[in-house]
Coordinates of C-alpha atoms in Angstrom, one line a residue:
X1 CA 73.4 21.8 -3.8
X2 CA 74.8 20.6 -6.9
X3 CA 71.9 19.2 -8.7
X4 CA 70.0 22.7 -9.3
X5 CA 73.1 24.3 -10.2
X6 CA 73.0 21.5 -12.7
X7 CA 69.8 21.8 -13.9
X8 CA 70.3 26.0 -14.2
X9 CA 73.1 25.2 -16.0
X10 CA 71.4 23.1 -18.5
X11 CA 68.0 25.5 -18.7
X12 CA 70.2 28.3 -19.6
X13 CA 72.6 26.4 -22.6
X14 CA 68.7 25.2 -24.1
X15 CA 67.6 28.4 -23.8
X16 CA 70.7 30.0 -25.9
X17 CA 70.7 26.9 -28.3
X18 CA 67.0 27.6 -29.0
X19 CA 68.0 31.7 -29.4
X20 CA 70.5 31.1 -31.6
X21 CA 68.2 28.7 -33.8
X22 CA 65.8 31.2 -34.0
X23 CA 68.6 33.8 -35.0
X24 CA 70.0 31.3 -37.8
X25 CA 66.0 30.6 -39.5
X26 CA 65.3 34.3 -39.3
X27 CA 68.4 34.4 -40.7
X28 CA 67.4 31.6 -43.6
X29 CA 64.2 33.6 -44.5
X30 CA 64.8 37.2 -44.3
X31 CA 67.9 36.6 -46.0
X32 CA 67.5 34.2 -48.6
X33 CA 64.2 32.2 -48.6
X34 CA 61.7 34.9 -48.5
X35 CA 63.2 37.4 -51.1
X36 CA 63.4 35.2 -53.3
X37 CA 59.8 33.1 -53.5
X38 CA 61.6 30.1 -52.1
X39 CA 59.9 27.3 -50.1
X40 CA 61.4 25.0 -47.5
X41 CA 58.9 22.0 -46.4
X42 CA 56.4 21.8 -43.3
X43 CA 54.6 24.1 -41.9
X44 CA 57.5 26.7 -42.8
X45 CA 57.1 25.6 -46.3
X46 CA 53.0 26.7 -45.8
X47 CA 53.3 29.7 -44.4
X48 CA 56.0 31.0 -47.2
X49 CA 53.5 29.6 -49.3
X50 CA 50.7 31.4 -47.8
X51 CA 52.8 34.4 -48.0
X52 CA 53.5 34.1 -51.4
X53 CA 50.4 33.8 -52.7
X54 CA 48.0 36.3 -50.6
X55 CA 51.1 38.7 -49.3
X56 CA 50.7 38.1 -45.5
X57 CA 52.8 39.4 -43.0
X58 CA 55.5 36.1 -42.8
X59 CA 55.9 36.9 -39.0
X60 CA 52.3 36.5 -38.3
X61 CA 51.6 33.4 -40.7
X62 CA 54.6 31.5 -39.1
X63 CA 52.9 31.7 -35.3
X64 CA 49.4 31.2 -36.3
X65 CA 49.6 28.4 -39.4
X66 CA 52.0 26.2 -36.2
X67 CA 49.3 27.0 -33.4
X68 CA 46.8 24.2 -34.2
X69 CA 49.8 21.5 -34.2
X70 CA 51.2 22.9 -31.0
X71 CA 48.1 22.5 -29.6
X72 CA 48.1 18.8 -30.9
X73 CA 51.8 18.5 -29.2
X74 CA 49.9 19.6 -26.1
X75 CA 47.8 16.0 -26.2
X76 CA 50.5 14.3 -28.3
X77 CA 54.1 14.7 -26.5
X78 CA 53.7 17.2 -23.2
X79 CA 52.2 20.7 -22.0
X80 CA 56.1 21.7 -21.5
X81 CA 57.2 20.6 -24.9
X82 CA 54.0 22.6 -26.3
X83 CA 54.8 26.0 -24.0
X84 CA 58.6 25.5 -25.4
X85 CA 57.6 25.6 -28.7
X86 CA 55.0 28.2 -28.6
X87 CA 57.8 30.5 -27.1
X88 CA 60.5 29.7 -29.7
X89 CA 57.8 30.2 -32.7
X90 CA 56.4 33.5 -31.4
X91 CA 60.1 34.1 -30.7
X92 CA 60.9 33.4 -34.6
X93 CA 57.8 35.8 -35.5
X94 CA 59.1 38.4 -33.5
X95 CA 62.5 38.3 -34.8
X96 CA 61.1 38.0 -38.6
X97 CA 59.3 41.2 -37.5
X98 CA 61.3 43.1 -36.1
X99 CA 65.4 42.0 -37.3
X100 CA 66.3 43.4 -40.3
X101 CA 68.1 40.9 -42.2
X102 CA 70.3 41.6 -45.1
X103 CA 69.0 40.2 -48.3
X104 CA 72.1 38.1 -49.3
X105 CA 71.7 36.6 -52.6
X106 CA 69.5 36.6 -55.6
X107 CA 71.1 33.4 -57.0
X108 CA 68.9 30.4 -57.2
X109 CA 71.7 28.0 -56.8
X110 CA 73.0 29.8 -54.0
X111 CA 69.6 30.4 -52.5
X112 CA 68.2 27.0 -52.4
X113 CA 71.7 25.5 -51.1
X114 CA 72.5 28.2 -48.1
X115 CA 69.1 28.9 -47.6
X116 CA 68.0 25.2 -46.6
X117 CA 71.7 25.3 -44.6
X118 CA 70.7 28.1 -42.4
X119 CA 66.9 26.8 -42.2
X120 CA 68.3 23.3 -41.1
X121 CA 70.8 24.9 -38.2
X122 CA 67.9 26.9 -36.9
X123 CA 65.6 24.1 -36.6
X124 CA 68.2 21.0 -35.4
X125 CA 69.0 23.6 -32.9
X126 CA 66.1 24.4 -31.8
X127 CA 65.5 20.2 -31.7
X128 CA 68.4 20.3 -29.4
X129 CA 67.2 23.0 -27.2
X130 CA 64.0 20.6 -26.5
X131 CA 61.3 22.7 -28.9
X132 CA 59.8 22.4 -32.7
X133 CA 60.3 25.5 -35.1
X134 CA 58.3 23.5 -37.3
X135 CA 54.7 21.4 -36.5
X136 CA 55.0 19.0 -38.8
X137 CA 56.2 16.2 -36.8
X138 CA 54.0 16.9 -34.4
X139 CA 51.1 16.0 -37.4
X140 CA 52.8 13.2 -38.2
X141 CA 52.2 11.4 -34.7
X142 CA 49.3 12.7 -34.5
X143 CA 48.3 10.8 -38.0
X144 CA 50.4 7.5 -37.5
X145 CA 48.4 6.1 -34.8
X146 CA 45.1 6.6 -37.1
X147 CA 46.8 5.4 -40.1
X148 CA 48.9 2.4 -41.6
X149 CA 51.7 5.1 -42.9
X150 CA 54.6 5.7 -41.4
X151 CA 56.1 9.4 -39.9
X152 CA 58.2 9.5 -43.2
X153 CA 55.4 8.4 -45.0
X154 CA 53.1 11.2 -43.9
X155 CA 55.8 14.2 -44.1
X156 CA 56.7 13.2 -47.5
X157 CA 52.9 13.1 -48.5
X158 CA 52.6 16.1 -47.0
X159 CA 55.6 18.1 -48.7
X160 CA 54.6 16.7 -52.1
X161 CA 51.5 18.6 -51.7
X162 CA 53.0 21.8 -50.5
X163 CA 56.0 21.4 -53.7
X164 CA 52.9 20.4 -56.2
X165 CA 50.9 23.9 -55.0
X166 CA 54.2 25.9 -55.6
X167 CA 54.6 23.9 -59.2
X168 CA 50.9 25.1 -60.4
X169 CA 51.1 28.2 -59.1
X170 CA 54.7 29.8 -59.4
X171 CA 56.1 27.8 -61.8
X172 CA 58.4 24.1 -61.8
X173 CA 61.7 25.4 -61.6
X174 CA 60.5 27.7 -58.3
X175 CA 59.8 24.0 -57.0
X176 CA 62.5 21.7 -58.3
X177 CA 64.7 24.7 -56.4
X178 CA 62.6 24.2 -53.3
X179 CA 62.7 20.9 -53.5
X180 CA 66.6 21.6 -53.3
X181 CA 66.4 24.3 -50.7
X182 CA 63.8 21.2 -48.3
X183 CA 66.7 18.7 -48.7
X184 CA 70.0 21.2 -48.0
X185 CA 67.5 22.0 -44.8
X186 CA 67.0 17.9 -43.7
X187 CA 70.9 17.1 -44.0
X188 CA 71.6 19.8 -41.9
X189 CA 69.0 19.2 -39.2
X190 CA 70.3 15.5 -39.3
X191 CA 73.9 16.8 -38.6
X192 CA 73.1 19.3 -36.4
X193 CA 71.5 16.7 -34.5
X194 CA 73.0 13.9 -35.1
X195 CA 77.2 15.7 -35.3
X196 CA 79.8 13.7 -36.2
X197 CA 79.4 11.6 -33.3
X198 CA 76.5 10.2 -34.2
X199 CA 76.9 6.5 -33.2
X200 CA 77.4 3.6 -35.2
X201 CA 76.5 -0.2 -33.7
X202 CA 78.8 -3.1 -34.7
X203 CA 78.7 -6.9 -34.3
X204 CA 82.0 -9.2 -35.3
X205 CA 81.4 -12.6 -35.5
X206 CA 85.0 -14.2 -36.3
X207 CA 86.6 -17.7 -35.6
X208 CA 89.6 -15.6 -33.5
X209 CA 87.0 -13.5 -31.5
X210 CA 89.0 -14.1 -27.8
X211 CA 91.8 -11.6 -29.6
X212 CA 89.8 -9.3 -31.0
X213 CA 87.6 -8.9 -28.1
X214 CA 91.2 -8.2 -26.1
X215 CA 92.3 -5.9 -28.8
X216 CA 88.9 -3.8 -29.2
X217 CA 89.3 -3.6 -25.2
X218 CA 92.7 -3.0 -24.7
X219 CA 94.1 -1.1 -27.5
X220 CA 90.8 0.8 -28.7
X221 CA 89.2 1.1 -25.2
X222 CA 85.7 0.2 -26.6
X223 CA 83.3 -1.5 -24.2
X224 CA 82.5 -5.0 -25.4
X225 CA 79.0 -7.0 -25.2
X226 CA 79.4 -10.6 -26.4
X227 CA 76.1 -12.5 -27.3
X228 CA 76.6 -16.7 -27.7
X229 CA 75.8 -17.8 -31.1
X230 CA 76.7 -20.5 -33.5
X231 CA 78.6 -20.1 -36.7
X232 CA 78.7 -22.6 -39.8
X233 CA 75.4 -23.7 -41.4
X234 CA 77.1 -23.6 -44.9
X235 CA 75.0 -25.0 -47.9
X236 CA 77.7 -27.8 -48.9
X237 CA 78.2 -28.3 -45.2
X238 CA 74.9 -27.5 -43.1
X239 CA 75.7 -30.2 -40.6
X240 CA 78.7 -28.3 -39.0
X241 CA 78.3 -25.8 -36.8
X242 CA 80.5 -24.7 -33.7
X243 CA 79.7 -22.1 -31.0
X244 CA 81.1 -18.9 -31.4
X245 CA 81.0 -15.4 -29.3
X246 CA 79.7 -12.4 -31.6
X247 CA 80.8 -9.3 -30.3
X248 CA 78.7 -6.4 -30.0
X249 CA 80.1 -2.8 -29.5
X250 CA 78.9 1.1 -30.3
X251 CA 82.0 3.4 -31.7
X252 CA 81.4 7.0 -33.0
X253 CA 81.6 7.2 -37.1
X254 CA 84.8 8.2 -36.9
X255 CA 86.4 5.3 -35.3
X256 CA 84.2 2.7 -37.9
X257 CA 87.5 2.3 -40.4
X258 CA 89.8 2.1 -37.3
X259 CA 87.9 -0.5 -35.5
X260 CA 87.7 -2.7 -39.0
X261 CA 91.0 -2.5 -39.8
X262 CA 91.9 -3.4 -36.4
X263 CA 89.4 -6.6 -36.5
X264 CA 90.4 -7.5 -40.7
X265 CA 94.2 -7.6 -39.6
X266 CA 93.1 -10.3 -37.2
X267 CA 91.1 -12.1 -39.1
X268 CA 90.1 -11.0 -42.8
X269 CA 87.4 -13.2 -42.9
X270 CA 85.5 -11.7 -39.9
X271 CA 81.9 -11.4 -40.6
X272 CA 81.1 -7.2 -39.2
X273 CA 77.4 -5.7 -40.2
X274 CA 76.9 -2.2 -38.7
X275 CA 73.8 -0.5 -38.2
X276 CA 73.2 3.6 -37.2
X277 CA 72.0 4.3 -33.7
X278 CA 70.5 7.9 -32.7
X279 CA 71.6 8.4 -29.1
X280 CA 74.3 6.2 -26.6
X281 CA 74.9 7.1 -23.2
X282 CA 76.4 5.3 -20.5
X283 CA 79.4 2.6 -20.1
X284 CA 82.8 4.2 -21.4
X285 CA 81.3 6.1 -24.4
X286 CA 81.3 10.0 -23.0
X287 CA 84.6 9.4 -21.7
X288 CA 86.5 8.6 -25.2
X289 CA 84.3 10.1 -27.1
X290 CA 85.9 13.5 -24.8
X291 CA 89.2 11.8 -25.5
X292 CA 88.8 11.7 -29.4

């Protein structure tokens, strides 16, 4: 009985993530973006495009300029990750059609910056909620596996096309500002869904590792992995080597300066490397993560 209470549960907080996404790029365009010939990059960035230059209805260009790369999502991800995405861009038309949004600003600074904010917590949410405001990843796949470029490859190459059109035809500094607006909008979709616990990978590899991996468990509560390596292999020296264990644990961002502090007091001549992940789950990370 508890499972599709559960899974209710979870339906309805994606449903309201992806509303409120919607609400927040309505929000982006109507408000700032749109009133003031400003481009974000994607699809979004052709339709405002499109709008801009031939004065069609924004709502109308938004649903039909993302339908052929929905379709692709169809054959490239799922049928439900294509049906959730048609729904939340029709849902984005509707409310571009329908809401009237105050015009907020005429300022370009202020425009390009809180513009690409409120564009970039529209779409990470709507990434959360399990749906694209925006078809341009979805073009990317679909080019990768019949190219040699890679996904940032291809939306770059695709944005310097959409920025280059703006240039020629409404003038540099209209650009250089989208430009702006496009890179406020990625920061934010990264945080939104990344957050501040976005994860963070770290190895130790120290001569005193049996007290730091007591310390990391005991006092920090991090779970431990311990690979067997060898340490040495010095130029003047390359003959002597000894075993050592290099420890291997995920910590949020925010605990990174704790955890090396803790491991340099030890020993400050502990070799750490760290390395971003994108999702953790399992082991004792929910729990502190809760705790922190």
């Amino acid at each position: 009985m508890t499972q599709p209470g559960l899974k209710i549960e979870e339906v309805l907080k994606d449903v309201v993530t992806v509303i409120i996404g919607i609400l927040f790029c309505g929000f982006a365009l109507k408000g700032f973006l749109v009133p003031n010939s400003f481009f974000d990059g994607g699809v979004t960035g052709i339709s405002l495009l499109l709008h801009e230059l031939y004065h069609f209805n924004i709502a109308y260009v938004i649903i039909i300029a993302n339908i052929p790369f929905i379709i692709m999502g169809m054959f490239q991800v799922n049928k439900s990750f294509a049906l959730k995405t048609l729904a939340c861009v029709i849902g984005l038309g509707l409310c571009l059609q329908f809401i009237q949004y105050p015009v907020i600003t005429s300022d370009k600074l202020l425009v390009s910056i809180f513009g690409g904010v409120f564009m970039g917590l529209g779409v990470g949410l709507s990434i959360r909620g399990g749906c694209a405001l925006d078809g341009i990843e979805i073009l990317a796949l679909y080019t990768l596996k019949r190219s040699s470029f890679t996904i940032s490859e291809i939306i770059l190459g695709i944005n310097i096309i959409i920025f280059l059109i703006a240039a020629v035809e409404l003038g540099l500094p209209t650009a250089l500002y989208s430009i702006l607006t496009y890179y406020t909008a990625s920061r934010t979709i990264t945080f939104v869904i990344d957050g501040l616990e976005e994860y963070t990978a770290i190895n130790i590899i120290s001569g005193q590792s049996e007290i730091i991996k007591e310390r990391l468990v005991m006092e920090l509560g991090r779970g431990i992995t311990i690979y067997k390596g060898e340490r040495g292999f010095m130029k003047e020296s390359f003959d002597v080597h000894q075993p050592v264990d290099i420890i291997f644990t995920v910590v949020t961002r925010l605990e990174v300066r704790r955890l090396k502090n803790l491991v340099h007091s030890i020993d400050p001549k502990a070799f750490i490397f760290t390395n971003s992940i994108k999702e953790a789950a399992g082991g004792v990370l929910k729990k502190k993560v809760r705790d922190h």
